[in-house]
Each structure stands twice: as structure tokens, then as C-alpha cells.
CSV table of C-alpha atoms in Angstrom, one decimal:
chain,number,residue,atom,x,y,z
A,59,SER,CA,-12.1,-15.3,12.4
A,60,ALA,CA,-10.0,-13.5,10.3
A,61,LYS,CA,-11.6,-12.5,6.8
A,62,SER,CA,-8.5,-10.7,4.6
A,63,ILE,CA,-4.9,-11.9,5.9
A,64,ASN,CA,-2.7,-9.0,5.0
A,65,ALA,CA,0.6,-10.8,6.7
A,66,LEU,CA,0.6,-13.4,9.1
A,67,SER,CA,3.6,-15.6,10.8
A,68,PHE,CA,3.8,-18.2,13.2
A,69,SER,CA,6.1,-17.9,16.4
A,70,ASN,CA,8.8,-19.5,17.1
A,71,GLY,CA,8.2,-22.5,18.1
A,72,GLY,CA,5.0,-23.0,16.3
A,73,HIS,CA,2.5,-23.4,19.1
A,74,TYR,CA,1.2,-19.2,18.2
A,75,LEU,CA,-0.5,-17.9,14.9
A,76,ALA,CA,-0.6,-14.2,14.5
A,77,VAL,CA,-2.6,-12.3,11.8
A,78,SER,CA,-3.6,-8.8,10.3
A,79,GLU,CA,-6.9,-8.3,9.3
A,80,SER,CA,-7.0,-5.2,8.3
A,81,THR,CA,-5.8,-2.5,11.3
A,82,ASN,CA,-6.0,-5.4,13.6
A,83,ILE,CA,-3.2,-8.7,14.5
A,84,LEU,CA,-5.3,-11.2,15.5
A,85,ILE,CA,-3.7,-13.9,18.2
A,86,TYR,CA,-5.0,-17.6,18.6
A,87,ASN,CA,-3.3,-20.5,19.9
A,88,THR,CA,-2.1,-23.5,17.0
A,89,LEU,CA,-2.9,-26.4,19.6
A,90,ASP,CA,-6.4,-25.8,20.0
A,91,GLY,CA,-7.6,-22.7,17.3
A,92,PHE,CA,-8.9,-20.7,20.0
A,93,PRO,CA,-7.7,-16.5,19.7
A,94,VAL,CA,-5.4,-15.4,22.7
A,95,ALA,CA,-5.1,-11.3,21.9
A,96,THR,CA,-6.5,-9.0,19.7
A,97,LEU,CA,-4.1,-6.2,19.0
A,98,ARG,CA,-4.8,-2.8,17.9
A,99,GLY,CA,-2.8,-0.1,17.7
A,100,HIS,CA,-2.3,0.8,13.2
A,101,ASN,CA,-4.5,3.5,11.1
A,102,ASN,CA,-4.3,1.5,7.9
A,103,ARG,CA,-3.4,-1.8,6.9
A,104,VAL,CA,-0.2,-3.8,8.6
A,105,THR,CA,1.8,-5.4,6.0
A,106,SER,CA,4.4,-6.9,8.5
A,107,ILE,CA,4.4,-9.0,11.7
A,108,PHE,CA,8.0,-10.8,12.9
A,109,TRP,CA,7.8,-13.0,16.3
A,110,GLN,CA,10.4,-12.2,19.2
A,111,LYS,CA,12.5,-14.1,21.0
A,112,PHE,CA,10.6,-16.7,23.4
A,113,ASP,CA,7.3,-15.9,21.9
A,114,SER,CA,6.1,-12.9,23.8
A,115,LYS,CA,7.2,-9.9,21.5
A,116,VAL,CA,5.4,-9.3,18.6
A,117,PHE,CA,7.2,-6.2,16.1
A,118,SER,CA,4.6,-4.7,13.7
A,119,GLY,CA,4.7,-2.4,10.8
A,120,GLY,CA,1.3,-0.9,8.6
A,121,ALA,CA,1.3,1.6,6.0
A,122,GLU,CA,1.3,4.3,7.8
A,123,GLY,CA,4.6,4.6,8.4
A,124,ALA,CA,4.4,2.9,11.7
A,125,VAL,CA,6.2,0.1,13.5
A,126,PHE,CA,5.3,-1.2,17.1
A,127,ASN,CA,6.7,-3.4,19.4
A,128,TRP,CA,3.7,-5.6,21.5
A,129,ASP,CA,4.0,-7.2,24.0
A,130,VAL,CA,1.6,-10.3,23.4
A,131,PHE,CA,1.4,-10.9,27.0
A,132,THR,CA,-0.2,-8.3,28.4
A,133,HIS,CA,-2.8,-7.5,26.1
A,134,GLN,CA,-3.9,-11.4,26.0
A,135,ALA,CA,-4.4,-10.6,29.5
A,136,GLY,CA,-6.8,-8.3,29.1
A,137,LEU,CA,-4.6,-4.7,29.8
A,138,ASN,CA,-4.6,-3.1,26.4
A,139,LYS,CA,-1.2,-1.8,27.4
A,140,ARG,CA,0.1,0.8,24.0
A,141,PRO,CA,2.6,-0.6,22.6
A,142,GLU,CA,6.3,0.9,21.7
A,143,GLN,CA,5.9,2.5,18.7
A,144,PHE,CA,8.3,4.1,15.4
A,145,THR,CA,5.8,6.6,13.8
A,146,GLY,CA,7.1,7.0,9.9
A,147,THR,CA,5.2,9.3,7.1
A,148,VAL,CA,6.4,6.4,4.6
A,149,PRO,CA,4.3,3.7,4.4
A,150,VAL,CA,5.9,0.2,5.3
A,151,VAL,CA,5.9,-2.7,2.6
A,152,THR,CA,7.6,-5.4,5.5
A,153,ALA,CA,9.4,-5.1,8.1
A,154,THR,CA,11.1,-8.5,10.2
A,155,GLY,CA,14.2,-8.3,12.9
A,156,VAL,CA,16.4,-10.0,15.2
A,157,LEU,CA,14.9,-12.5,17.8
A,158,ASP,CA,16.0,-10.5,20.8
A,159,GLY,CA,13.8,-7.8,19.9
A,160,SER,CA,16.7,-5.2,19.8
A,161,LYS,CA,17.5,-4.6,16.0
A,162,ALA,CA,14.7,-4.3,13.6
A,163,PHE,CA,14.7,-3.3,10.1
A,164,VAL,CA,11.9,-1.5,7.6
A,165,CYS,CA,11.6,-1.1,4.0
A,166,THR,CA,9.0,1.3,2.9
A,167,VAL,CA,7.7,1.8,0.1
A,168,ASP,CA,9.8,5.2,-1.6
A,169,GLY,CA,12.6,2.5,-1.5
A,170,SER,CA,14.8,3.4,1.7
A,171,LEU,CA,15.7,0.5,4.0
A,172,LYS,CA,15.6,1.4,7.9
A,173,GLU,CA,17.2,-0.1,10.8
A,174,LEU,CA,15.7,0.6,14.2
A,175,LEU,CA,16.4,0.0,17.5
A,176,TYR,CA,14.8,-0.8,20.7
A,177,ASP,CA,15.9,0.3,23.9
A,178,GLU,CA,13.8,-1.7,27.1
A,179,GLU,CA,16.1,0.4,29.2
A,180,ALA,CA,14.7,3.9,27.6
A,181,PRO,CA,11.3,5.1,29.5
A,182,LYS,CA,8.5,3.7,28.5
A,183,GLY,CA,6.4,5.3,26.1
A,184,SER,CA,9.9,7.2,25.8
A,185,THR,CA,10.3,8.5,22.0
A,186,LEU,CA,13.4,7.1,22.7
A,187,GLN,CA,12.4,3.3,22.6
A,188,ILE,CA,12.6,2.4,19.1
A,189,THR,CA,15.1,4.4,16.8
A,190,PRO,CA,16.1,5.1,13.6
A,191,THR,CA,20.2,4.2,13.2
A,192,LYS,CA,20.8,3.4,9.8
A,193,GLU,CA,18.6,4.1,6.3
A,194,ILE,CA,20.3,3.5,2.9
A,195,GLN,CA,18.2,4.2,-0.3
A,196,LEU,CA,17.9,0.7,-2.4
A,197,SER,CA,17.9,0.7,-5.8
A,198,HIS,CA,14.8,-2.2,-6.5
A,199,SER,CA,11.7,-2.4,-4.7
A,200,ILE,CA,11.3,-4.9,-2.2
A,201,SER,CA,8.5,-7.1,-1.1
A,202,CYS,CA,9.6,-9.0,1.5
A,203,MET,CA,12.4,-9.8,3.8
A,204,LYS,CA,13.8,-12.4,6.3
A,205,TYR,CA,16.9,-12.0,8.8
A,206,ASP,CA,19.0,-15.1,9.1
A,207,GLU,CA,20.3,-15.2,12.5
A,208,SER,CA,23.2,-17.7,11.9
A,209,ARG,CA,24.4,-14.8,9.4
A,210,THR,CA,23.6,-11.8,9.9
A,211,MET,CA,22.1,-11.9,6.7
A,212,LEU,CA,18.9,-9.9,5.2
A,213,ILE,CA,17.6,-11.5,2.7
A,214,MET,CA,15.1,-9.4,0.7
A,215,ALA,CA,13.1,-10.0,-2.5
A,216,GLY,CA,12.8,-7.6,-5.6
A,217,ARG,CA,8.7,-6.5,-7.0
A,218,SER,CA,9.7,-5.0,-9.6
A,219,GLU,CA,8.7,-5.4,-12.9
A,220,ASP,CA,11.8,-5.1,-14.5
A,221,ASP,CA,13.7,-7.4,-11.9
A,222,VAL,CA,11.2,-10.3,-11.4
A,223,GLY,CA,12.1,-12.7,-9.0
A,224,SER,CA,15.7,-11.1,-8.1
A,225,ILE,CA,16.9,-11.9,-4.2
A,226,ILE,CA,18.6,-9.0,-2.3
A,227,CYS,CA,21.6,-10.7,0.2
A,228,THR,CA,23.7,-8.3,2.7
A,229,LEU,CA,25.6,-8.3,5.5
A,230,ALA,CA,23.8,-6.6,8.3
A,231,SER,CA,25.8,-4.7,10.6
A,232,PRO,CA,27.1,-7.4,13.9
A,233,GLN,CA,25.0,-6.0,17.6
């Protein structure tokens, strides 16, 4: 059982629940409550989790600045394959992405919003698998965000004391 949860996310089908407990991500089957997998790799607490299409992969962002792309079924089978990753130097506050797994968006503590692209065709383990493509400096501190697939829109919630409850929407570039 998870003791101190920093982030959680239901799979798109609702049959899995991913929860972060410190540096680990625990995957549970929601039908029977049993654990399915434990994903280990972050060096600091996990701040964000989101599922990709078909519920086979999970992206996670951590306070150490890393973003991981996990293959849940590889870990479920006990193969413990190291996930593809982007290692930044600034702690991730929140992250989200598109369902097909090709793109992730990351907000960091320094107020920047980064777009990361994931290239499945790149050689496994290469530094080209997850690459930052765009970065903008935000005028607000962001606490959480979600990507709206139908509108290709990022919806972000502000967390500064000056802008309590602020909601920021922006169009994301088409894929």
C-alpha cells in the first residue's frame, strides 16, 4: 500500500491506477486492487504521472528534473527494462502529454514550459529518444496542467499567491 502519495493518475480505460510514492510509481489493477508493477528510476519524488494511449505506457516527471517514458507491461513481466528518459537540471513541478505518447509538456520550478518530443524510431537508449523542442518562460507559477486532445490545448492552473485560482489556457502546436 502507498504511504505518501505525490501524484496519481487513472489509466484511460480506468482499469489501472498509477500512484507515486516518493521516488517509485506503483501500478494497481482497479478491478481487484492488486499491485501490477513497481516502476523505479527517479532520484527524487515523482511530481506527475500520465498515461498514454492503450494504457501500456506511462510518462512521469520528477523533482530531480527527469522525465521518464515507462513501458508498464515490460515492468509487469519482471523484465525491469530501463525507461527512456530526458534528464533536465531544473525540478519538474508538473507534466502532461498527448495520448499517442509523441509529445510531453513539462513545467519546471523556474517557470519554464518545455515541449518534449518522443521518437520511437530512434535507437533505444539513445539521447535522441526524448528531446526538448520548444521552451517558453511563463509569467505564472504552475501547479498542475492537462492536455485537451480534442482542442489541442494546454490547460494550466496557477499557484502563485498573487494569482490564486488562475487558469491559463494556450493552444499547443499541432502534431
